[in-house]
Coordinates of C-alpha atoms in Angstrom, one line a residue:
M798 CA -23.9 51.8 0.5
S799 CA -26.7 49.2 0.7
E800 CA -30.4 50.0 -0.5
N801 CA -32.2 51.5 2.4
S802 CA -35.5 52.3 1.7
Y803 CA -35.8 55.1 4.5
L804 CA -32.9 57.1 3.1
G805 CA -33.7 59.2 -0.2
S806 CA -31.9 58.9 -3.5
F807 CA -29.1 61.2 -2.5
Q808 CA -27.1 61.9 0.5
F809 CA -24.6 64.5 1.0
G810 CA -22.3 65.3 3.8
G811 CA -19.7 67.4 5.0
I812 CA -20.7 70.2 3.0
S813 CA -20.8 72.5 5.8
S814 CA -18.8 71.1 8.4
G815 CA -16.0 69.5 6.0
L816 CA -16.5 66.0 7.8
D817 CA -16.5 62.8 5.8
T818 CA -19.9 61.8 7.1
S819 CA -20.2 59.0 4.5
A820 CA -17.3 57.2 6.1
I821 CA -18.3 58.3 9.8
V822 CA -21.7 56.6 9.2
D823 CA -20.3 53.6 7.7
Q824 CA -18.0 52.8 10.6
L825 CA -21.0 53.5 12.8
M826 CA -23.1 51.1 10.8
S827 CA -20.0 48.4 10.9
I828 CA -20.7 48.5 14.5
E829 CA -24.2 48.3 14.6
R830 CA -24.2 45.2 11.6
K831 CA -22.1 42.8 14.2
P832 CA -25.3 40.9 15.4
L833 CA -26.5 40.6 12.0
E834 CA -23.3 39.3 10.5
R835 CA -23.1 36.9 13.4
L836 CA -26.8 35.6 12.6
Q837 CA -25.7 35.1 8.7
S838 CA -22.6 33.1 10.1
D839 CA -25.0 30.9 12.0
F840 CA -27.3 30.8 8.9
E841 CA -24.4 29.5 6.7
T842 CA -23.4 27.3 9.3
L843 CA -26.7 25.9 9.7
Q844 CA -26.8 25.2 5.8
L845 CA -23.4 23.4 5.8
K846 CA -25.2 21.3 8.6
Q847 CA -27.9 20.3 6.4
K848 CA -25.8 19.5 3.7
A849 CA -23.5 17.3 5.7
W850 CA -26.5 15.5 7.0
E851 CA -27.4 15.2 3.4
E852 CA -24.2 13.7 2.9
V853 CA -24.8 11.4 5.8
D854 CA -28.0 10.2 4.6
S855 CA -26.7 9.3 1.1
K856 CA -23.9 7.1 2.9
L857 CA -26.3 5.1 5.0
S858 CA -28.8 4.8 2.2
D859 CA -26.0 3.3 -0.2
F860 CA -25.3 0.8 2.9
W861 CA -29.1 0.0 2.9
D862 CA -29.2 -0.9 -0.7
F863 CA -26.6 -3.2 -0.3
L864 CA -28.1 -4.9 2.7
A865 CA -31.2 -5.3 0.9
T866 CA -29.4 -8.0 -1.7
F867 CA -26.8 -9.1 1.0
K868 CA -29.5 -10.7 3.1
L869 CA -31.1 -12.8 0.0
K870 CA -30.0 -16.6 0.8
N871 CA -28.8 -17.2 -2.7
N872 CA -26.3 -14.3 -2.7
L873 CA -25.1 -14.7 1.0
I874 CA -24.5 -18.5 1.1
P875 CA -24.7 -19.7 -2.8
K876 CA -23.8 -23.4 -3.8
N877 CA -21.3 -24.4 -6.1
V878 CA -22.6 -26.9 -8.9
E879 CA -19.9 -29.0 -10.7
V880 CA -20.7 -31.3 -13.9
S881 CA -18.5 -33.5 -15.4
D882 CA -19.6 -32.9 -18.9
E883 CA -21.2 -29.5 -19.7
N884 CA -22.0 -30.5 -22.9
V885 CA -24.7 -32.7 -21.8
L886 CA -26.0 -30.6 -19.0
T887 CA -25.7 -27.6 -16.8
A888 CA -26.7 -27.0 -13.4
T889 CA -27.5 -24.7 -10.5
A890 CA -28.6 -25.2 -7.1
S891 CA -30.6 -23.1 -4.3
A892 CA -29.0 -21.7 -1.2
S893 CA -31.3 -24.8 0.8
T894 CA -30.1 -27.4 -1.4
S895 CA -28.0 -29.7 0.6
N896 CA -24.3 -30.6 -0.1
V897 CA -25.1 -33.8 -2.5
S898 CA -23.5 -35.7 -5.5
F899 CA -25.2 -37.9 -7.9
K900 CA -25.1 -39.2 -11.4
A901 CA -27.6 -38.4 -14.4
K902 CA -28.3 -39.7 -17.9
I903 CA -30.1 -38.0 -20.5
N904 CA -31.9 -40.4 -22.8
S905 CA -34.0 -37.8 -24.8
L906 CA -34.1 -34.1 -24.7
S907 CA -37.9 -32.2 -24.9
S908 CA -38.6 -30.6 -28.3
S909 CA -41.7 -28.8 -29.5
T910 CA -44.5 -29.5 -32.4
S911 CA -43.1 -27.8 -35.7
L912 CA -44.4 -27.8 -39.2
T913 CA -42.4 -27.9 -42.2
P914 CA -44.1 -26.7 -45.3
N915 CA -44.1 -28.9 -48.2
N916 CA -43.9 -25.9 -50.8
T917 CA -41.2 -22.9 -51.0
L918 CA -42.5 -19.2 -50.9
G919 CA -41.0 -18.5 -54.2
N920 CA -41.6 -20.2 -57.3
I921 CA -39.1 -22.9 -58.3
P922 CA -37.8 -22.1 -61.7
D923 CA -37.7 -24.4 -64.5
L924 CA -35.5 -24.0 -67.7
T925 CA -37.7 -22.2 -69.6
T926 CA -37.7 -19.2 -67.2
Q927 CA -36.1 -16.2 -68.3
F928 CA -33.2 -14.6 -66.6
Y929 CA -34.7 -11.7 -65.9
N930 CA -37.8 -13.2 -64.3
L931 CA -35.2 -14.3 -61.4
N932 CA -36.0 -11.6 -59.3
G933 CA -36.8 -13.4 -55.9
R934 CA -34.1 -11.6 -53.6
T935 CA -32.7 -9.5 -56.4
N936 CA -32.8 -7.6 -59.6
P937 CA -31.0 -9.6 -62.4
V938 CA -28.5 -7.8 -64.4
A939 CA -27.4 -9.7 -67.6
G940 CA -23.9 -9.4 -69.0
T941 CA -21.1 -11.4 -69.0
F942 CA -19.8 -14.2 -66.3
T943 CA -16.4 -16.2 -65.6
I944 CA -15.9 -19.7 -64.3
K945 CA -12.5 -20.7 -63.6
A946 CA -11.1 -24.3 -63.2
L947 CA -8.2 -24.6 -61.1
D948 CA -5.7 -27.8 -60.7
S949 CA -4.6 -29.2 -57.6
S950 CA -1.6 -26.7 -57.5
G951 CA -4.1 -23.9 -57.7
N952 CA -3.5 -22.9 -61.2
V953 CA -6.2 -21.8 -63.4
I954 CA -6.6 -24.4 -66.5
E955 CA -9.7 -22.9 -67.8
N956 CA -10.9 -19.4 -67.7
F957 CA -14.3 -19.7 -69.1
N958 CA -16.1 -16.4 -70.0
F959 CA -19.6 -16.1 -71.4
S960 CA -22.4 -13.4 -72.0
F961 CA -25.9 -13.6 -71.9
S962 CA -29.2 -11.4 -71.9
G963 CA -31.8 -10.9 -69.9
T964 CA -34.3 -13.0 -72.2
D965 CA -32.1 -16.0 -72.1
T966 CA -33.7 -18.8 -70.3
I967 CA -32.0 -21.1 -68.0
Q968 CA -31.6 -23.7 -70.7
D969 CA -30.0 -21.1 -72.9
I970 CA -27.5 -20.4 -69.9
I971 CA -26.9 -24.0 -69.2
D972 CA -26.1 -24.4 -73.2
K973 CA -23.7 -21.6 -73.0
I974 CA -22.0 -23.2 -69.7
N975 CA -22.0 -26.5 -71.3
T976 CA -19.7 -25.4 -74.1
S977 CA -16.5 -24.7 -72.1
T978 CA -14.1 -27.6 -71.7
N979 CA -14.2 -28.4 -68.2
F980 CA -17.9 -27.2 -66.7
T981 CA -21.4 -29.2 -67.5
A982 CA -24.4 -27.1 -65.9
S983 CA -27.8 -28.3 -64.6
L984 CA -30.9 -27.3 -63.1
N985 CA -32.0 -29.6 -60.1
N986 CA -35.3 -28.3 -58.3
G987 CA -34.5 -24.8 -58.9
K988 CA -30.9 -25.0 -58.1
L989 CA -28.1 -24.3 -60.7
K990 CA -25.1 -27.1 -60.4
I991 CA -22.0 -26.6 -62.1
E992 CA -19.6 -29.7 -62.2
D993 CA -16.7 -31.0 -63.3
K994 CA -16.8 -33.1 -66.5
T995 CA -13.3 -33.9 -66.9
G996 CA -12.0 -35.0 -63.5
N997 CA -9.1 -32.4 -63.9
V998 CA -10.7 -29.6 -61.6
N999 CA -9.6 -29.5 -58.1
N1000 CA -11.7 -26.3 -57.6
I1001 CA -14.1 -24.1 -59.3
L1002 CA -14.1 -20.2 -58.6
L1003 CA -17.3 -17.9 -59.5
G1004 CA -17.0 -14.6 -60.9
D1005 CA -14.0 -11.9 -61.7
S1006 CA -13.6 -8.5 -61.3
S1007 CA -14.4 -7.7 -65.1
D1008 CA -17.8 -9.4 -65.0
T1009 CA -20.7 -7.2 -65.8
S1010 CA -23.7 -9.3 -64.8
N1011 CA -24.8 -10.2 -61.2
F1012 CA -25.0 -14.0 -62.0
I1013 CA -23.7 -15.2 -58.5
D1014 CA -26.5 -13.5 -56.7
V1015 CA -29.4 -14.2 -59.0
F1016 CA -28.5 -18.0 -58.9
N1017 CA -27.9 -17.8 -55.2
L1018 CA -24.4 -19.2 -55.6
N1019 CA -23.0 -16.8 -52.6
G1020 CA -21.7 -19.3 -49.8
A1021 CA -21.9 -22.3 -51.9
N1022 CA -18.7 -24.4 -51.9
Y1023 CA -17.1 -27.0 -54.3
N1024 CA -17.2 -30.3 -52.7
G1025 CA -14.7 -31.8 -55.1
T1026 CA -17.3 -32.5 -58.0
Y1027 CA -19.7 -29.7 -58.2
I1028 CA -20.8 -26.6 -56.7
E1029 CA -24.5 -25.8 -56.5
S1030 CA -27.1 -22.9 -55.4
T1031 CA -27.7 -23.0 -51.5
V1032 CA -31.5 -22.3 -52.5
H1033 CA -33.4 -22.7 -55.7
A1034 CA -33.2 -19.2 -57.8
G1035 CA -36.8 -18.1 -57.3
A1036 CA -36.3 -17.9 -53.4
V1037 CA -37.6 -14.9 -51.9
S1038 CA -36.2 -12.4 -49.4
K1039 CA -37.5 -11.4 -45.8
S1040 CA -38.1 -7.8 -47.3
T1041 CA -40.6 -9.6 -50.0
T1042 CA -44.4 -8.6 -49.2
L1043 CA -47.2 -10.8 -49.1
S1044 CA -48.7 -9.4 -52.1
D1045 CA -45.5 -10.3 -54.0
I1046 CA -45.9 -13.8 -53.1
S1047 CA -49.4 -14.0 -54.4
S1048 CA -51.8 -11.4 -55.7
D1049 CA -55.0 -12.9 -53.9
I1050 CA -53.7 -12.3 -50.2
S1051 CA -56.1 -9.8 -48.6
S1052 CA -55.8 -7.9 -45.3
G1053 CA -57.7 -9.7 -42.3
I1054 CA -57.1 -11.8 -39.4
I1055 CA -55.3 -15.2 -38.8
R1056 CA -55.4 -17.3 -35.6
I1057 CA -52.3 -19.3 -34.2
N1058 CA -53.2 -21.4 -30.9
G1059 CA -56.2 -19.4 -30.7
T1060 CA -54.6 -16.0 -30.6
E1061 CA -55.6 -13.3 -33.5
I1062 CA -53.0 -12.1 -35.5
T1063 CA -53.7 -8.9 -38.1
V1064 CA -52.0 -9.5 -41.4
S1065 CA -51.9 -6.8 -44.3
S1066 CA -51.3 -7.7 -47.9
T1067 CA -48.4 -5.2 -47.6
D1068 CA -46.7 -6.8 -44.9
S1069 CA -43.1 -8.1 -45.6
I1070 CA -42.3 -11.7 -44.4
S1071 CA -40.1 -9.9 -41.9
S1072 CA -42.7 -8.0 -40.3
L1073 CA -45.2 -10.7 -40.3
I1074 CA -42.8 -12.9 -38.3
A1075 CA -42.1 -9.9 -35.9
R1076 CA -45.7 -9.7 -35.3
I1077 CA -46.3 -13.3 -34.9
N1078 CA -43.3 -13.8 -32.3
S1079 CA -44.4 -10.9 -30.3
S1080 CA -48.0 -12.3 -30.0
N1081 CA -49.6 -14.5 -27.3
A1082 CA -49.5 -17.3 -29.8
N1083 CA -46.9 -19.1 -27.8
V1084 CA -45.0 -19.8 -31.1
V1085 CA -41.8 -19.2 -33.0
V1086 CA -41.5 -18.3 -36.7
W1087 CA -38.7 -18.1 -38.7
Y1088 CA -37.7 -17.9 -42.2
D1089 CA -35.3 -20.8 -43.4
E1090 CA -33.3 -19.1 -46.2
N1091 CA -31.7 -22.0 -47.6
E1092 CA -35.1 -23.8 -47.8
D1093 CA -37.0 -20.6 -48.9
K1094 CA -39.8 -22.0 -46.3
L1095 CA -41.8 -20.2 -43.6
M1096 CA -41.1 -22.5 -40.3
I1097 CA -43.2 -22.5 -37.0
R1098 CA -43.3 -24.4 -33.9
N1099 CA -44.7 -24.2 -30.3
K1100 CA -42.5 -22.6 -27.7
D1101 CA -43.4 -25.2 -25.3
G1102 CA -42.0 -28.6 -25.4
G1103 CA -44.3 -31.5 -26.0
P1104 CA -46.8 -33.0 -28.5
Q1105 CA -49.4 -30.1 -28.1
S1106 CA -50.4 -29.3 -31.9
I1107 CA -50.3 -26.1 -33.5
T1108 CA -53.8 -25.0 -34.5
I1109 CA -53.4 -22.4 -37.5
E1110 CA -56.9 -20.9 -38.8
D1111 CA -57.8 -18.1 -41.4
G1112 CA -60.0 -15.4 -40.3
D1113 CA -61.4 -14.2 -37.1
S1114 CA -63.5 -16.7 -34.8
S1115 CA -66.9 -15.9 -36.9
G1116 CA -65.3 -16.8 -40.0
G1117 CA -64.8 -13.0 -41.3
N1118 CA -61.8 -11.4 -42.1
L1119 CA -60.1 -14.1 -44.2
T1120 CA -56.7 -13.7 -45.7
N1121 CA -56.2 -16.3 -47.9
V1122 CA -52.3 -16.1 -47.1
L1123 CA -51.9 -19.6 -45.1
D1124 CA -52.0 -21.7 -48.1
D1125 CA -49.5 -19.2 -49.8
L1126 CA -47.1 -19.9 -46.5
S1127 CA -47.8 -23.7 -47.3
W1128 CA -49.4 -23.9 -43.9
I1129 CA -52.9 -25.0 -44.1
D1130 CA -55.2 -25.2 -47.2
S1131 CA -58.8 -24.0 -47.3
T1132 CA -60.1 -27.1 -45.5
G1133 CA -57.9 -26.6 -42.5
N1134 CA -55.4 -29.6 -43.7
Y1135 CA -51.7 -29.3 -43.0
L1136 CA -49.6 -28.1 -46.3
G1137 CA -46.4 -29.8 -44.6
T1138 CA -45.0 -32.2 -42.1
I1139 CA -46.2 -32.1 -38.6
T1140 CA -43.5 -33.3 -36.2
P1141 CA -45.0 -34.2 -32.8
G1142 CA -43.1 -32.5 -29.7
T1143 CA -41.7 -35.0 -27.3
A1144 CA -40.5 -35.2 -23.8
A1145 CA -37.4 -35.0 -22.0
N1146 CA -36.6 -38.3 -20.3
V1147 CA -33.6 -38.0 -17.4
E1148 CA -32.4 -40.7 -15.0
F1149 CA -31.0 -40.2 -11.7
D1150 CA -28.1 -42.4 -9.8
F1151 CA -27.8 -41.5 -6.1
D1152 CA -25.8 -44.4 -4.8
G1153 CA -23.2 -44.3 -7.7
D1154 CA -23.8 -48.1 -8.6
G1155 CA -24.9 -47.4 -12.2
V1156 CA -28.4 -48.2 -11.8
A1157 CA -31.3 -45.6 -12.3
D1158 CA -32.6 -44.7 -8.7
L1159 CA -35.1 -42.3 -10.3
T1160 CA -36.6 -41.3 -13.8
K1161 CA -38.1 -37.9 -14.3
T1162 CA -40.0 -36.9 -17.5
T1163 CA -40.4 -33.2 -18.4
W1164 CA -41.8 -31.3 -21.4
G1165 CA -39.0 -28.8 -21.1
N1166 CA -35.2 -29.2 -21.2
T1167 CA -35.1 -28.1 -17.7
V1168 CA -35.6 -30.5 -14.8
E1169 CA -35.8 -29.8 -10.8
Y1170 CA -34.7 -32.2 -8.1
N1171 CA -34.5 -31.1 -4.4
G1172 CA -33.5 -27.3 -5.3
I1173 CA -31.3 -28.6 -8.1
T1174 CA -32.2 -27.2 -11.7
L1175 CA -30.6 -29.0 -14.6
N1176 CA -30.6 -27.5 -17.8
L1177 CA -30.4 -30.4 -20.4
K1178 CA -28.3 -29.7 -23.6
S1179 CA -27.7 -33.2 -25.3
I1180 CA -28.4 -37.1 -25.1
S1181 CA -25.9 -38.8 -23.1
T1182 CA -25.1 -42.9 -23.2
N1183 CA -22.9 -42.1 -20.4
W1184 CA -23.7 -41.0 -16.5
V1185 CA -22.7 -37.2 -16.1
D1186 CA -21.4 -36.3 -12.3
V1187 CA -23.1 -33.7 -10.2
Q1188 CA -21.8 -32.6 -7.3
V1189 CA -23.5 -29.5 -5.1
T1190 CA -20.8 -28.0 -2.5
Q1191 CA -21.1 -25.0 -0.5
D1192 CA -19.4 -21.8 -2.2
T1193 CA -17.2 -21.0 0.8
E1194 CA -15.3 -18.4 -1.4
A1195 CA -18.3 -16.9 -2.5
T1196 CA -19.5 -16.4 0.9
Y1197 CA -16.4 -15.2 2.3
E1198 CA -16.2 -12.5 -0.2
K1199 CA -19.6 -11.4 0.5
I1200 CA -19.0 -11.1 4.3
S1201 CA -15.9 -9.4 3.4
E1202 CA -17.9 -6.9 0.9
F1203 CA -20.4 -6.3 4.3
V1204 CA -17.6 -5.7 6.9
D1205 CA -15.7 -3.4 4.1
K1206 CA -19.1 -1.3 3.6
Y1207 CA -19.9 -1.1 7.2
N1208 CA -16.4 -0.1 8.1
E1209 CA -16.7 2.6 5.4
I1210 CA -19.8 3.9 7.0
I1211 CA -18.8 3.7 10.7
G1212 CA -15.3 5.3 9.9
Y1213 CA -16.8 8.4 7.7
I1214 CA -19.3 9.2 10.6
Y1215 CA -16.6 8.7 13.3
D1216 CA -14.6 10.9 11.2
K1217 CA -17.2 13.6 11.1
L1218 CA -17.6 13.3 14.6
N1219 CA -14.0 14.3 15.4
E1220 CA -12.7 16.3 12.4
E1221 CA -11.8 19.9 13.2
A1222 CA -13.0 23.0 11.3
V1223 CA -11.1 24.6 8.4
E1224 CA -10.0 28.0 9.1
A1225 CA -9.4 30.3 6.1
N1226 CA -6.2 32.5 5.8
T1227 CA -6.6 36.0 5.2
G1228 CA -8.0 36.4 1.7
E1229 CA -8.5 32.7 1.2
T1230 CA -11.9 31.1 0.1
L1231 CA -12.5 27.8 1.3
S1232 CA -13.8 25.1 -1.0
E1233 CA -17.1 23.4 -0.5
E1234 CA -15.4 20.5 0.8
D1235 CA -13.4 22.2 3.6
K1236 CA -16.3 24.5 4.7
L1237 CA -18.0 21.1 5.5
K1238 CA -15.2 19.8 7.8
G1239 CA -15.9 20.1 11.4
V1240 CA -19.7 21.1 11.0
L1241 CA -21.1 17.9 12.9
K1242 CA -17.9 17.6 15.0
G1243 CA -19.4 16.3 18.4
D1244 CA -23.1 16.4 17.1
S1245 CA -25.1 14.5 19.6
N1246 CA -27.5 13.0 16.9
L1247 CA -24.8 12.0 14.7
E1248 CA -23.5 10.1 18.2
D1249 CA -26.5 8.4 18.7
I1250 CA -26.2 7.0 15.0
F1251 CA -22.6 6.1 15.6
Y1252 CA -23.1 4.3 18.9
K1253 CA -26.4 2.6 17.5
L1254 CA -24.7 0.9 14.5
R1255 CA -21.6 0.1 16.8
D1256 CA -23.7 -1.5 19.2
I1257 CA -25.3 -3.7 16.4
A1258 CA -22.1 -4.9 14.9
Y1259 CA -20.7 -5.4 18.4
G1260 CA -23.9 -6.8 20.0
V1261 CA -25.3 -10.1 20.6
V1262 CA -28.7 -11.5 18.8
S1263 CA -31.2 -12.6 21.6
W1264 CA -32.8 -15.3 19.8
T1265 CA -36.2 -16.5 21.3
S1266 CA -36.3 -19.9 22.8
D1267 CA -38.1 -21.4 19.5
I1268 CA -35.3 -20.5 17.5
D1269 CA -32.3 -23.1 17.2
A1270 CA -29.5 -20.9 16.3
N1271 CA -25.7 -21.8 16.6
Y1272 CA -24.2 -18.1 16.5
N1273 CA -25.5 -15.1 18.1
S1274 CA -22.7 -12.6 17.3
L1275 CA -20.3 -11.6 14.6
Y1276 CA -17.2 -12.5 17.1
Q1277 CA -18.5 -16.1 17.2
I1278 CA -17.7 -16.3 13.6
G1279 CA -14.3 -14.4 13.5
I1280 CA -15.4 -10.9 12.8
T1281 CA -14.4 -8.8 15.8
S1282 CA -12.7 -5.3 16.1
G1283 CA -9.3 -7.0 16.2
D1284 CA -8.0 -4.7 18.9
A1285 CA -5.2 -6.1 20.9
G1286 CA -2.5 -5.0 23.4
G1287 CA -5.1 -2.8 25.4
T1288 CA -5.2 0.1 22.9
Y1289 CA -9.5 -0.5 22.0
Q1290 CA -8.8 2.1 19.1
N1291 CA -10.6 0.0 16.6
T1292 CA -13.5 -0.6 19.2
M1293 CA -13.7 2.9 19.9
K1294 CA -14.1 3.9 16.3
G1295 CA -16.4 0.7 15.7
I1296 CA -14.0 -1.0 12.9
L1297 CA -14.5 -4.8 12.1
S1298 CA -11.9 -7.1 11.0
I1299 CA -11.9 -10.8 9.9
N1300 CA -10.3 -13.8 10.9
E1301 CA -10.3 -15.6 7.3
D1302 CA -9.3 -19.0 8.8
K1303 CA -12.4 -18.8 11.3
L1304 CA -15.0 -17.2 9.1
K1305 CA -14.2 -19.8 6.3
E1306 CA -14.3 -22.8 8.7
A1307 CA -17.6 -21.0 10.1
I1308 CA -19.0 -21.2 6.4
Q1309 CA -17.8 -24.4 5.4
N1310 CA -19.7 -26.0 8.5
N1311 CA -22.4 -23.9 8.9
A1312 CA -23.3 -22.0 6.0
E1313 CA -27.3 -22.0 7.0
E1314 CA -26.6 -20.7 10.5
I1315 CA -24.2 -18.1 9.0
W1316 CA -26.9 -17.1 7.0
K1317 CA -29.5 -17.0 10.0
L1318 CA -26.9 -14.8 12.0
F1319 CA -27.2 -12.4 9.4
A1320 CA -30.3 -12.4 7.5
Y1321 CA -32.8 -14.6 9.7
E1322 CA -36.3 -12.6 10.5
D1323 CA -39.5 -13.1 11.7
D1324 CA -42.0 -11.2 14.2
N1325 CA -39.4 -11.8 17.1
N1326 CA -36.1 -12.6 15.8
K1327 CA -34.0 -10.3 13.5
G1328 CA -30.4 -11.3 12.1
I1329 CA -27.4 -8.5 12.4
A1330 CA -28.0 -7.5 8.6
I1331 CA -31.8 -7.1 9.1
K1332 CA -31.3 -5.2 12.2
F1333 CA -28.8 -2.7 10.4
K1334 CA -31.3 -2.6 7.4
D1335 CA -34.2 -1.7 9.4
Y1336 CA -32.1 0.9 11.8
I1337 CA -31.1 2.5 8.8
W1338 CA -34.4 2.7 7.1
E1339 CA -35.9 4.4 10.3
T1340 CA -33.0 6.6 10.0
T1341 CA -33.0 7.7 6.3
K1342 CA -36.7 7.4 5.7
F1343 CA -39.0 10.2 4.9
G1344 CA -39.9 11.6 8.5
G1345 CA -37.5 9.6 9.9
T1346 CA -34.5 10.7 12.0
I1347 CA -32.4 12.8 9.7
D1348 CA -35.5 14.0 8.1
Q1349 CA -36.4 15.5 11.5
I1350 CA -33.0 16.8 11.8
S1351 CA -32.2 18.5 8.7
S1352 CA -35.3 18.9 6.5
T1353 CA -36.9 22.3 5.8
T1354 CA -39.4 21.2 8.6
G1355 CA -37.0 19.8 10.8
T1356 CA -34.8 20.9 13.7
I1357 CA -32.3 22.8 11.5
G1358 CA -34.7 23.8 9.0
L1359 CA -37.0 25.3 11.7
E1360 CA -33.9 27.1 13.0
M1361 CA -32.9 28.5 9.9
R1362 CA -36.6 29.7 9.4
D1363 CA -36.3 31.7 13.0
I1364 CA -32.6 33.0 12.4
A1365 CA -34.0 34.3 8.7
K1366 CA -36.9 35.9 10.6
R1367 CA -34.3 37.7 13.0
M1368 CA -32.2 39.0 10.1
T1369 CA -35.3 40.4 8.5
S1370 CA -36.0 42.3 11.4
L1371 CA -32.5 43.3 11.9
I1372 CA -32.1 44.4 8.4
D1373 CA -35.1 46.7 8.7
Q1374 CA -33.7 47.9 12.1
L1375 CA -30.2 48.6 10.8
Q1376 CA -31.8 50.8 7.8
R1377 CA -33.7 52.7 10.4
K1378 CA -30.5 53.3 12.3
E1379 CA -28.9 54.5 9.0
A1380 CA -31.6 56.8 8.5
Y1381 CA -31.4 58.0 11.5
Y1382 CA -27.5 58.4 11.6
W1383 CA -28.0 60.5 8.3
Q1384 CA -30.8 62.7 9.5
K1385 CA -28.8 63.7 12.8
F1386 CA -25.6 64.3 10.6
S1387 CA -27.9 66.6 8.2
A1388 CA -29.4 68.4 11.0
M1389 CA -25.6 69.1 12.1
E1390 CA -24.7 70.4 8.6
Q1391 CA -27.8 72.5 8.9
S1392 CA -26.9 74.3 11.8
I1393 CA -23.5 74.7 10.9
S1394 CA -24.6 76.3 7.8
N1395 CA -27.0 78.5 9.6
I1396 CA -24.4 79.6 11.9
Q1397 CA -21.7 79.8 9.0
Q1398 CA -25.0 82.4 7.2
Q1399 CA -25.2 84.4 10.7
G1400 CA -21.3 84.8 10.7
S1401 CA -21.2 86.2 7.4
W1402 CA -24.2 88.3 8.0
I1403 CA -22.7 89.9 11.0
A1404 CA -19.1 90.3 9.5
S1405 CA -20.7 92.3 6.6
A1406 CA -22.7 94.5 9.2
F1407 CA -19.7 95.2 10.8
S1408 CA -17.6 96.2 7.8
K1409 CA -19.8 98.9 6.8

């Protein structure tokens, strides 16, 4: 029994009469509840309709999203560009570019102004430098080290192992290597060189698993290759790493500001080289800074090509907040002079030959390695002495695939709506619970609002674009370019469903001959004219937008929402009436039980009186 505020906590029936009062009341109420059950069923149906309309809205919105990019000229009628040598240049063309062929020759590439410092960040060691002071990139560990000499067959002809201490100088280490049979060592500008001194060595192998030192790492011999005569450090032994802090490079560096091309950049003495690089490169200074690990130098160049200078200054615009870091980076000295080699940027120079006679008809100069001409963009990659052929053609296949995708997506949405209008409801068998999907079937069957959407979409697909007199257009319908219902034999089934099909040959011919007109048919738009894709897009927007057609039907303030609200009110009123009715039935049966009880008591009294 449901909760009823009009009843007390307990109901007792049949005590005097012996009747199953509760069952009788339940049967009576079952009949009384029929109108409520019908309202509940109507409410659930409206909920399902609301969900079905949400699904329709989602399908249409997906089609709108596709149309938003489909209509773009570069997507719908792209150009194909073929280049005879893509090592020299690559090219792209806008959709409006004419089909054309020409030749190009790259006489020079654009470069940007750069500064190569004279000095390294780390101190270049000399022969007197002790091993434990070579701590630029790794902490030195003294011990043993092995150098092996191989002959032409790969056999080891000498396995030279020596030991050294942390206080040994580089000269001490070189002297030990020089005691070997096949090797001699030297220090050249901070780089350790190990040479073949006999002419018998075909290759040199460094290190052994039994070694106890990190000799290779300290002398930066990782990645070094034997050139047939010697093997040498890739960078001087005092080179720093990107994790090195500015204060490790020099003790006089202070936190402050540097200016590059007029942009202020904060600097801290605790900055690592890596963090300083990141801060400069992410600033508006329009430069690129990088650490050359083989040169141990902090390089800098402008991002833009051309001979623009690189302006580097210490401190802020008022001369305060000095850092004293720029001379330690070997960029500028205290008077602002460059401490390195400035290489001015150059321009790119490209020649064009349009008639194929091998003589330049046009020359273009640009500060970047991108050159544009009549909607064609050339990306320059290397200098060439020969002419490179460039041919721009219509990408028929890409356009065909894009239009095929349009037809497929249209057919999907129109087919979906047609099915919704014609599908039958699913009836549940006894004891069976329907799935959400089955419950939704048939709820929009024959729905007049959905029919309006269906016919509007079909009319756009099958319709004719009425161009105004000022528009010179070759096509005004999809039929003219080979997109039709495809019906034959008089059945007109596809036409009824709104389905489209493609005549591939006819469509490709239209694309090849009139690509611009194809785009116009689909996507041209002005105040008085709209192509077919634009018509679809605009109609779907009006249908799916907030406050649009579907919103007016299925939202909480739409037709369905208002109907649900009305039914909910009626259900509330009915529930109250049913509770009153149930209380009424119990009241009557209770009165009957009381009457029977009174009669039974009177009968007992009379019987008792006669028995005396």
